[in-house]
Structure formats: structure tokens, C-alpha cells
Amino acid sequence: DVKVTQSSRYLVKRTGEKVFLECVQDMDHENMFWYRQDPGLGLRLIYFSYDVKMKEKGDIPEGYSVSREKKERFSLILESASTNQTSMYLCASSRGTGLLKNIQYFGAGTRLSVL
Amino acid sequence: AQTVTQSQPEMSVQEAETVTLSCTYDTSENNYYLFWYKQPPSRQMILVIRQEAYKQQNATENRFSVNFQKAAKSFSLKISDSQLGDTAMYFCASIQGAQKLVFGQGTRLTINP
């Protein structure tokens, strides 16, 4: 089974702090994704990556950056956390290109509160 | 741009009943996939069922089936003989060409004993 592991289930941070959310997958997947989930808005894509050291902006990248130094690990960085970044963050991975290989597998999520 | 719309924010049914969750989408492509994902309370999101747009036959996975109406761009999920463990948020999603999934707003389904 594919396993996508997010380092923290719950995080509480203060406004202005730099925050790192870590995600690791164990199935040698090419693609990795970061979403935020808010009530009534579904999941919105923040950033994604097709390969090591490669990143693409999603629909809501402002205030976030990412890092993918190794294939299995994809980090989401909040450079200066703000209260409007309080949310549930989900990491996902998928095998590769082609529609059939694009089934995404999700981590359990990190619920971040910024005070 | 792709859009996916779930018009039912919440639904509630009794155990063993059948329930249908609605989803509509918009796309200009002919080749795409549609998905239903389930997110149980405080647990990981998992894929329930998927439908390939070029297949006319509706997908079925045990108690879960879809009603795919391509012309109407409708993709509803039917859960038969609902169980308490079906209580979850359900998200409809689509993907075409590129690797990005587009999600609907979600439907919170509660199965009551």
C-alpha cells in the first residue's frame, strides 16, 4: 500500500513564525502535491512537483513556498505565518504522467492553527 | 478551466438506506477522469471510485456506484445499504491531461443508527 506520511497532525504557531510542513511518500512516486482544505471550499492546490528540485504553482501559492530536495520528500514552507493560513493542509502523491497514473494518495493531514 | 460543483453541503440518512450524492463538472476536454474521494472524520482521504470519461458503463465498487451522464456533465455517487462507517466528507474531483485534480466543495454525509 502507498503510504504518505505528514510529520505532524496538529501544529500551533504564532503570527510571523516560519513554519515547515513535511511530507514523505514511500512508493517512489514522481508527483507530489500540497493542498489546503477549508470548509465550503473543498481542496485547493497550493504547489505541486513533478520531479526533484522542480515545482509548479497551484491555484493559491501566495504566502507559501516548497522544497523538494529528494524524490520522497516534499516540504511546504510558510515564510511568515499569518492567521489566514490557519487551515488543514493535505499532502498527496501520484505515480506519474498519464491519466491512469494520476490517482492521488493522501496523507492524514496537518491541522495548523496560527495565533 | 475545469470546475467541479457539489451542491449538497450536508446530507443525513438512516443506516441501511440508499443515498445519492450529486456532482456536476465543467470541462472542454473529451478525455478525463472523474473521482469520488472519502474523508472519514480525523482520518486519511481515500479513493472510493473512479470513472473514465470514454467509458459509457458506470463504475461500481461493491456498495458504491456512479451515475455518469457525460452530456449533462453529471457524476453522482450512490451508496447502497449505507453503513455507519460511511459517515465522512465526500469529495468529487476531476482530472484531465495535466496532473492536477480539481475538487468540489465536499458533501458531509452522516449515517444515523
PDB file of C-alpha atoms in Angstrom:
ATOM      1  CA  ASP A   1       0.000   0.000   0.000  1.00  0.00           C
ATOM      2  CA  VAL A   2       1.067   3.538  -0.707  1.00  0.00           C
ATOM      3  CA  LYS A   3       1.968   5.446   2.386  1.00  0.00           C
ATOM      4  CA  VAL A   4       2.028   9.224   2.535  1.00  0.00           C
ATOM      5  CA  THR A   5       3.188  10.486   5.910  1.00  0.00           C
ATOM      6  CA  GLN A   6       2.818  14.026   7.188  1.00  0.00           C
ATOM      7  CA  SER A   7       5.108  14.820  10.081  1.00  0.00           C
ATOM      8  CA  SER A   8       2.528  16.472  12.334  1.00  0.00           C
ATOM      9  CA  ARG A   9      -1.220  16.020  12.842  1.00  0.00           C
ATOM     10  CA  TYR A  10      -1.603  19.278  14.761  1.00  0.00           C
ATOM     11  CA  LEU A  11       0.526  22.407  14.895  1.00  0.00           C
ATOM     12  CA  VAL A  12       0.078  25.685  16.711  1.00  0.00           C
ATOM     13  CA  LYS A  13       2.254  28.594  15.616  1.00  0.00           C
ATOM     14  CA  ARG A  14       2.405  32.309  16.190  1.00  0.00           C
ATOM     15  CA  THR A  15       1.938  35.031  13.594  1.00  0.00           C
ATOM     16  CA  GLY A  16       5.204  35.779  11.830  1.00  0.00           C
ATOM     17  CA  GLU A  17       6.839  32.427  12.549  1.00  0.00           C
ATOM     18  CA  LYS A  18       8.406  30.394   9.757  1.00  0.00           C
ATOM     19  CA  VAL A  19       6.581  27.077   9.519  1.00  0.00           C
ATOM     20  CA  PHE A  20       7.681  23.849   7.859  1.00  0.00           C
ATOM     21  CA  LEU A  21       5.217  21.100   6.970  1.00  0.00           C
ATOM     22  CA  GLU A  22       6.878  17.869   5.923  1.00  0.00           C
ATOM     23  CA  CYS A  23       5.548  15.089   3.736  1.00  0.00           C
ATOM     24  CA  VAL A  24       7.172  11.774   2.835  1.00  0.00           C
ATOM     25  CA  GLN A  25       5.932   9.074   0.457  1.00  0.00           C
ATOM     26  CA  ASP A  26       7.332   5.568   0.240  1.00  0.00           C
ATOM     27  CA  MET A  27       6.262   4.444  -3.241  1.00  0.00           C
ATOM     28  CA  ASP A  28       8.768   6.224  -5.469  1.00  0.00           C
ATOM     29  CA  HIS A  29       6.050   8.466  -6.863  1.00  0.00           C
ATOM     30  CA  GLU A  30       7.052  11.164  -9.318  1.00  0.00           C
ATOM     31  CA  ASN A  31       4.414  13.714  -8.389  1.00  0.00           C
ATOM     32  CA  MET A  32       3.722  15.340  -5.058  1.00  0.00           C
ATOM     33  CA  PHE A  33       1.140  17.940  -4.094  1.00  0.00           C
ATOM     34  CA  TRP A  34       0.201  20.297  -1.290  1.00  0.00           C
ATOM     35  CA  TYR A  35      -3.424  21.322  -0.742  1.00  0.00           C
ATOM     36  CA  ARG A  36      -5.238  23.317   1.855  1.00  0.00           C
ATOM     37  CA  GLN A  37      -8.728  22.289   2.896  1.00  0.00           C
ATOM     38  CA  ASP A  38     -11.236  24.826   4.190  1.00  0.00           C
ATOM     39  CA  PRO A  39     -14.951  24.322   4.934  1.00  0.00           C
ATOM     40  CA  GLY A  40     -17.124  25.064   1.928  1.00  0.00           C
ATOM     41  CA  LEU A  41     -14.134  25.468  -0.370  1.00  0.00           C
ATOM     42  CA  GLY A  42     -13.014  21.878  -0.812  1.00  0.00           C
ATOM     43  CA  LEU A  43      -9.332  21.277  -1.503  1.00  0.00           C
ATOM     44  CA  ARG A  44      -7.290  23.957  -3.217  1.00  0.00           C
ATOM     45  CA  LEU A  45      -3.897  23.270  -4.733  1.00  0.00           C
ATOM     46  CA  ILE A  46      -1.022  25.308  -3.335  1.00  0.00           C
ATOM     47  CA  TYR A  47       2.022  23.842  -5.094  1.00  0.00           C
ATOM     48  CA  PHE A  48       2.994  20.649  -6.827  1.00  0.00           C
ATOM     49  CA  SER A  49       6.142  18.985  -8.043  1.00  0.00           C
ATOM     50  CA  TYR A  50       6.801  16.603 -10.938  1.00  0.00           C
ATOM     51  CA  ASP A  51      10.375  15.817 -10.052  1.00  0.00           C
ATOM     52  CA  VAL A  52      13.184  16.526  -7.659  1.00  0.00           C
ATOM     53  CA  LYS A  53      14.010  20.235  -7.399  1.00  0.00           C
ATOM     54  CA  MET A  54      11.060  21.020  -9.651  1.00  0.00           C
ATOM     55  CA  LYS A  55       7.993  22.950  -8.501  1.00  0.00           C
ATOM     56  CA  GLU A  56       4.921  24.488 -10.042  1.00  0.00           C
ATOM     57  CA  LYS A  57       2.473  26.967  -8.569  1.00  0.00           C
ATOM     58  CA  GLY A  58      -1.032  25.778  -7.970  1.00  0.00           C
ATOM     59  CA  ASP A  59      -4.123  27.913  -7.563  1.00  0.00           C
ATOM     60  CA  ILE A  60      -3.240  29.633  -4.284  1.00  0.00           C
ATOM     61  CA  PRO A  61       0.572  29.858  -3.929  1.00  0.00           C
ATOM     62  CA  GLU A  62       0.744  33.281  -2.281  1.00  0.00           C
ATOM     63  CA  GLY A  63       2.397  33.174   1.125  1.00  0.00           C
ATOM     64  CA  TYR A  64       3.815  29.684   0.577  1.00  0.00           C
ATOM     65  CA  SER A  65       6.921  28.095  -0.875  1.00  0.00           C
ATOM     66  CA  VAL A  66       8.006  24.484  -1.308  1.00  0.00           C
ATOM     67  CA  SER A  67      11.124  22.395  -1.412  1.00  0.00           C
ATOM     68  CA  ARG A  68      11.783  19.016  -2.994  1.00  0.00           C
ATOM     69  CA  GLU A  69      15.405  18.033  -2.500  1.00  0.00           C
ATOM     70  CA  LYS A  70      14.689  14.306  -2.535  1.00  0.00           C
ATOM     71  CA  LYS A  71      12.119  12.368  -4.517  1.00  0.00           C
ATOM     72  CA  GLU A  72      10.311  11.040  -1.473  1.00  0.00           C
ATOM     73  CA  ARG A  73      10.054  14.302   0.446  1.00  0.00           C
ATOM     74  CA  PHE A  74       8.064  17.452  -0.279  1.00  0.00           C
ATOM     75  CA  SER A  75       8.063  20.323   2.176  1.00  0.00           C
ATOM     76  CA  LEU A  76       5.628  23.213   2.415  1.00  0.00           C
ATOM     77  CA  ILE A  77       7.013  26.406   3.914  1.00  0.00           C
ATOM     78  CA  LEU A  78       5.094  29.328   5.337  1.00  0.00           C
ATOM     79  CA  GLU A  79       7.708  32.075   5.319  1.00  0.00           C
ATOM     80  CA  SER A  80       5.825  34.287   7.789  1.00  0.00           C
ATOM     81  CA  ALA A  81       2.693  32.624   9.101  1.00  0.00           C
ATOM     82  CA  SER A  82      -0.486  34.654   9.224  1.00  0.00           C
ATOM     83  CA  THR A  83      -3.845  33.949  10.836  1.00  0.00           C
ATOM     84  CA  ASN A  84      -5.500  33.458   7.432  1.00  0.00           C
ATOM     85  CA  GLN A  85      -3.242  30.454   6.915  1.00  0.00           C
ATOM     86  CA  THR A  86      -4.992  28.588   9.697  1.00  0.00           C
ATOM     87  CA  SER A  87      -6.272  25.537   7.874  1.00  0.00           C
ATOM     88  CA  MET A  88      -5.978  21.817   7.247  1.00  0.00           C
ATOM     89  CA  TYR A  89      -3.046  21.003   4.952  1.00  0.00           C
ATOM     90  CA  LEU A  90      -3.037  17.811   2.917  1.00  0.00           C
ATOM     91  CA  CYS A  91      -0.126  16.272   1.070  1.00  0.00           C
ATOM     92  CA  ALA A  92      -0.646  13.840  -1.802  1.00  0.00           C
ATOM     93  CA  SER A  93       1.430  11.869  -4.277  1.00  0.00           C
ATOM     94  CA  SER A  94       0.811  10.122  -7.588  1.00  0.00           C
ATOM     95  CA  ARG A  95       2.811   7.739  -9.725  1.00  0.00           C
ATOM     96  CA  GLY A  96       3.435   9.750 -12.888  1.00  0.00           C
ATOM     97  CA  THR A  97       2.103  11.119 -16.113  1.00  0.00           C
ATOM     98  CA  GLY A  98      -0.892   9.748 -17.954  1.00  0.00           C
ATOM     99  CA  LEU A  99      -4.384   9.797 -16.612  1.00  0.00           C
ATOM    100  CA  LEU A 100      -4.291   6.258 -15.214  1.00  0.00           C
ATOM    101  CA  LYS A 101      -1.189   7.026 -13.202  1.00  0.00           C
ATOM    102  CA  ASN A 102      -2.664  10.133 -11.705  1.00  0.00           C
ATOM    103  CA  ILE A 103      -4.620   8.626  -8.863  1.00  0.00           C
ATOM    104  CA  GLN A 104      -3.542  10.643  -5.886  1.00  0.00           C
ATOM    105  CA  TYR A 105      -2.841   9.164  -2.465  1.00  0.00           C
ATOM    106  CA  PHE A 106      -3.218  11.413   0.528  1.00  0.00           C
ATOM    107  CA  GLY A 107      -1.589  11.875   3.884  1.00  0.00           C
ATOM    108  CA  ALA A 108      -3.635  12.198   7.066  1.00  0.00           C
ATOM    109  CA  GLY A 109      -3.354  15.984   7.069  1.00  0.00           C
ATOM    110  CA  THR A 110      -1.850  18.620   9.326  1.00  0.00           C
ATOM    111  CA  ARG A 111      -4.222  20.960  11.124  1.00  0.00           C
ATOM    112  CA  LEU A 112      -2.357  24.227  11.521  1.00  0.00           C
ATOM    113  CA  SER A 113      -3.511  27.000  13.828  1.00  0.00           C
ATOM    114  CA  VAL A 114      -1.792  30.368  13.594  1.00  0.00           C
ATOM    115  CA  LEU A 115      -2.419  32.577  16.615  1.00  0.00           C
TER     116      LEU A 115
ATOM    117  CA  ALA B   1     -10.823  25.900 -16.771  1.00  0.00           C
ATOM    118  CA  GLN B   2     -12.161  22.849 -15.038  1.00  0.00           C
ATOM    119  CA  THR B   3     -14.748  23.331 -12.336  1.00  0.00           C
ATOM    120  CA  VAL B   4     -16.455  20.823 -10.080  1.00  0.00           C
ATOM    121  CA  THR B   5     -19.592  21.636  -8.102  1.00  0.00           C
ATOM    122  CA  GLN B   6     -21.203  19.749  -5.237  1.00  0.00           C
ATOM    123  CA  SER B   7     -24.453  21.443  -4.348  1.00  0.00           C
ATOM    124  CA  GLN B   8     -25.235  19.477  -1.173  1.00  0.00           C
ATOM    125  CA  PRO B   9     -23.099  20.689   1.751  1.00  0.00           C
ATOM    126  CA  GLU B  10     -24.623  18.151   4.140  1.00  0.00           C
ATOM    127  CA  MET B  11     -26.764  15.027   3.951  1.00  0.00           C
ATOM    128  CA  SER B  12     -28.078  12.648   6.544  1.00  0.00           C
ATOM    129  CA  VAL B  13     -29.740   9.233   6.155  1.00  0.00           C
ATOM    130  CA  GLN B  14     -30.590   6.233   8.279  1.00  0.00           C
ATOM    131  CA  GLU B  15     -28.418   3.157   8.309  1.00  0.00           C
ATOM    132  CA  ALA B  16     -29.262   0.674   5.509  1.00  0.00           C
ATOM    133  CA  GLU B  17     -30.844   3.364   3.332  1.00  0.00           C
ATOM    134  CA  THR B  18     -29.573   4.314  -0.098  1.00  0.00           C
ATOM    135  CA  VAL B  19     -28.162   7.788  -0.592  1.00  0.00           C
ATOM    136  CA  THR B  20     -27.076   9.690  -3.693  1.00  0.00           C
ATOM    137  CA  LEU B  21     -24.525  12.497  -3.682  1.00  0.00           C
ATOM    138  CA  SER B  22     -24.591  14.934  -6.584  1.00  0.00           C
ATOM    139  CA  CYS B  23     -21.717  16.356  -8.568  1.00  0.00           C
ATOM    140  CA  THR B  24     -21.551  18.408 -11.738  1.00  0.00           C
ATOM    141  CA  TYR B  25     -18.439  19.431 -13.586  1.00  0.00           C
ATOM    142  CA  ASP B  26     -17.373  21.550 -16.481  1.00  0.00           C
ATOM    143  CA  THR B  27     -14.647  20.706 -18.958  1.00  0.00           C
ATOM    144  CA  SER B  28     -13.832  21.309 -22.590  1.00  0.00           C
ATOM    145  CA  GLU B  29     -11.877  18.061 -22.919  1.00  0.00           C
ATOM    146  CA  ASN B  30     -13.070  14.705 -24.221  1.00  0.00           C
ATOM    147  CA  ASN B  31     -10.619  12.613 -22.255  1.00  0.00           C
ATOM    148  CA  TYR B  32     -10.700  12.934 -18.486  1.00  0.00           C
ATOM    149  CA  TYR B  33     -11.239  11.014 -15.281  1.00  0.00           C
ATOM    150  CA  LEU B  34     -13.723  11.607 -12.500  1.00  0.00           C
ATOM    151  CA  PHE B  35     -13.279  10.509  -8.909  1.00  0.00           C
ATOM    152  CA  TRP B  36     -15.087  10.278  -5.623  1.00  0.00           C
ATOM    153  CA  TYR B  37     -12.885  10.537  -2.557  1.00  0.00           C
ATOM    154  CA  LYS B  38     -13.972   9.796   1.017  1.00  0.00           C
ATOM    155  CA  GLN B  39     -12.509  11.549   4.076  1.00  0.00           C
ATOM    156  CA  PRO B  40     -13.673   9.915   7.331  1.00  0.00           C
ATOM    157  CA  PRO B  41     -13.531  12.049  10.491  1.00  0.00           C
ATOM    158  CA  SER B  42      -9.892  12.587  11.510  1.00  0.00           C
ATOM    159  CA  ARG B  43      -8.712  10.012   9.009  1.00  0.00           C
ATOM    160  CA  GLN B  44      -6.962   9.851   5.676  1.00  0.00           C
ATOM    161  CA  MET B  45      -8.723  10.658   2.420  1.00  0.00           C
ATOM    162  CA  ILE B  46      -9.133   7.591   0.249  1.00  0.00           C
ATOM    163  CA  LEU B  47     -10.317   6.955  -3.277  1.00  0.00           C
ATOM    164  CA  VAL B  48     -13.781   5.392  -3.417  1.00  0.00           C
ATOM    165  CA  ILE B  49     -14.404   5.051  -7.121  1.00  0.00           C
ATOM    166  CA  ARG B  50     -13.242   6.415 -10.476  1.00  0.00           C
ATOM    167  CA  GLN B  51     -14.805   6.773 -13.897  1.00  0.00           C
ATOM    168  CA  GLU B  52     -13.066   7.150 -17.239  1.00  0.00           C
ATOM    169  CA  ALA B  53     -14.903   9.603 -19.461  1.00  0.00           C
ATOM    170  CA  TYR B  54     -14.620   7.475 -22.594  1.00  0.00           C
ATOM    171  CA  LYS B  55     -16.326   4.521 -20.896  1.00  0.00           C
ATOM    172  CA  GLN B  56     -20.092   4.540 -21.101  1.00  0.00           C
ATOM    173  CA  GLN B  57     -20.544   1.887 -18.441  1.00  0.00           C
ATOM    174  CA  ASN B  58     -20.983   3.265 -14.948  1.00  0.00           C
ATOM    175  CA  ALA B  59     -18.286   2.254 -12.471  1.00  0.00           C
ATOM    176  CA  THR B  60     -19.211   0.090  -9.492  1.00  0.00           C
ATOM    177  CA  GLU B  61     -17.263  -0.843  -6.363  1.00  0.00           C
ATOM    178  CA  ASN B  62     -19.257  -3.056  -4.017  1.00  0.00           C
ATOM    179  CA  ARG B  63     -21.956  -0.827  -2.450  1.00  0.00           C
ATOM    180  CA  PHE B  64     -20.714   2.262  -4.302  1.00  0.00           C
ATOM    181  CA  SER B  65     -21.771   3.070  -7.836  1.00  0.00           C
ATOM    182  CA  VAL B  66     -21.854   6.145 -10.030  1.00  0.00           C
ATOM    183  CA  ASN B  67     -24.347   7.579 -12.471  1.00  0.00           C
ATOM    184  CA  PHE B  68     -22.200   9.185 -15.144  1.00  0.00           C
ATOM    185  CA  GLN B  69     -24.126  11.405 -17.546  1.00  0.00           C
ATOM    186  CA  LYS B  70     -21.485  12.757 -19.910  1.00  0.00           C
ATOM    187  CA  ALA B  71     -23.739  15.044 -21.928  1.00  0.00           C
ATOM    188  CA  ALA B  72     -25.151  16.590 -18.786  1.00  0.00           C
ATOM    189  CA  LYS B  73     -21.677  16.670 -17.138  1.00  0.00           C
ATOM    190  CA  SER B  74     -23.097  14.975 -14.096  1.00  0.00           C
ATOM    191  CA  PHE B  75     -21.359  12.394 -11.895  1.00  0.00           C
ATOM    192  CA  SER B  76     -23.383  11.283  -8.889  1.00  0.00           C
ATOM    193  CA  LEU B  77     -22.369   8.719  -6.281  1.00  0.00           C
ATOM    194  CA  LYS B  78     -24.851   6.192  -4.978  1.00  0.00           C
ATOM    195  CA  ILE B  79     -24.216   4.371  -1.724  1.00  0.00           C
ATOM    196  CA  SER B  80     -26.444   1.345  -1.216  1.00  0.00           C
ATOM    197  CA  ASP B  81     -27.192  -0.265   2.140  1.00  0.00           C
ATOM    198  CA  SER B  82     -25.422   2.572   3.919  1.00  0.00           C
ATOM    199  CA  GLN B  83     -23.352   1.752   6.989  1.00  0.00           C
ATOM    200  CA  LEU B  84     -22.196   3.797   9.973  1.00  0.00           C
ATOM    201  CA  GLY B  85     -18.652   3.638   8.595  1.00  0.00           C
ATOM    202  CA  ASP B  86     -19.795   5.545   5.514  1.00  0.00           C
ATOM    203  CA  THR B  87     -20.038   8.700   7.627  1.00  0.00           C
ATOM    204  CA  ALA B  88     -17.481  11.044   6.069  1.00  0.00           C
ATOM    205  CA  MET B  89     -16.841  14.035   3.858  1.00  0.00           C
ATOM    206  CA  TYR B  90     -17.137  13.057   0.214  1.00  0.00           C
ATOM    207  CA  PHE B  91     -15.341  14.964  -2.495  1.00  0.00           C
ATOM    208  CA  CYS B  92     -15.964  14.766  -6.200  1.00  0.00           C
ATOM    209  CA  ALA B  93     -12.910  15.532  -8.358  1.00  0.00           C
ATOM    210  CA  SER B  94     -11.854  15.586 -11.976  1.00  0.00           C
ATOM    211  CA  ILE B  95      -8.548  15.403 -13.823  1.00  0.00           C
ATOM    212  CA  GLN B  96      -7.733  15.956 -17.457  1.00  0.00           C
ATOM    213  CA  GLY B  97      -4.426  15.850 -19.312  1.00  0.00           C
ATOM    214  CA  ALA B  98      -2.265  17.515 -16.691  1.00  0.00           C
ATOM    215  CA  GLN B  99      -1.774  16.050 -13.297  1.00  0.00           C
ATOM    216  CA  LYS B 100      -3.869  18.487 -11.328  1.00  0.00           C
ATOM    217  CA  LEU B 101      -7.031  17.344  -9.599  1.00  0.00           C
ATOM    218  CA  VAL B 102      -9.879  19.807  -9.292  1.00  0.00           C
ATOM    219  CA  PHE B 103     -12.128  19.199  -6.292  1.00  0.00           C
ATOM    220  CA  GLY B 104     -15.693  20.091  -5.467  1.00  0.00           C
ATOM    221  CA  GLN B 105     -16.648  21.757  -2.194  1.00  0.00           C
ATOM    222  CA  GLY B 106     -17.467  18.468  -0.483  1.00  0.00           C
ATOM    223  CA  THR B 107     -20.598  16.886   0.992  1.00  0.00           C
ATOM    224  CA  ARG B 108     -20.686  15.924   4.653  1.00  0.00           C
ATOM    225  CA  LEU B 109     -22.609  12.647   4.889  1.00  0.00           C
ATOM    226  CA  THR B 110     -23.886  11.353   8.206  1.00  0.00           C
ATOM    227  CA  ILE B 111     -25.287   7.855   8.576  1.00  0.00           C
ATOM    228  CA  ASN B 112     -27.564   7.616  11.605  1.00  0.00           C
ATOM    229  CA  PRO B 113     -28.136   4.382  13.540  1.00  0.00           C
TER     230      PRO B 113
END
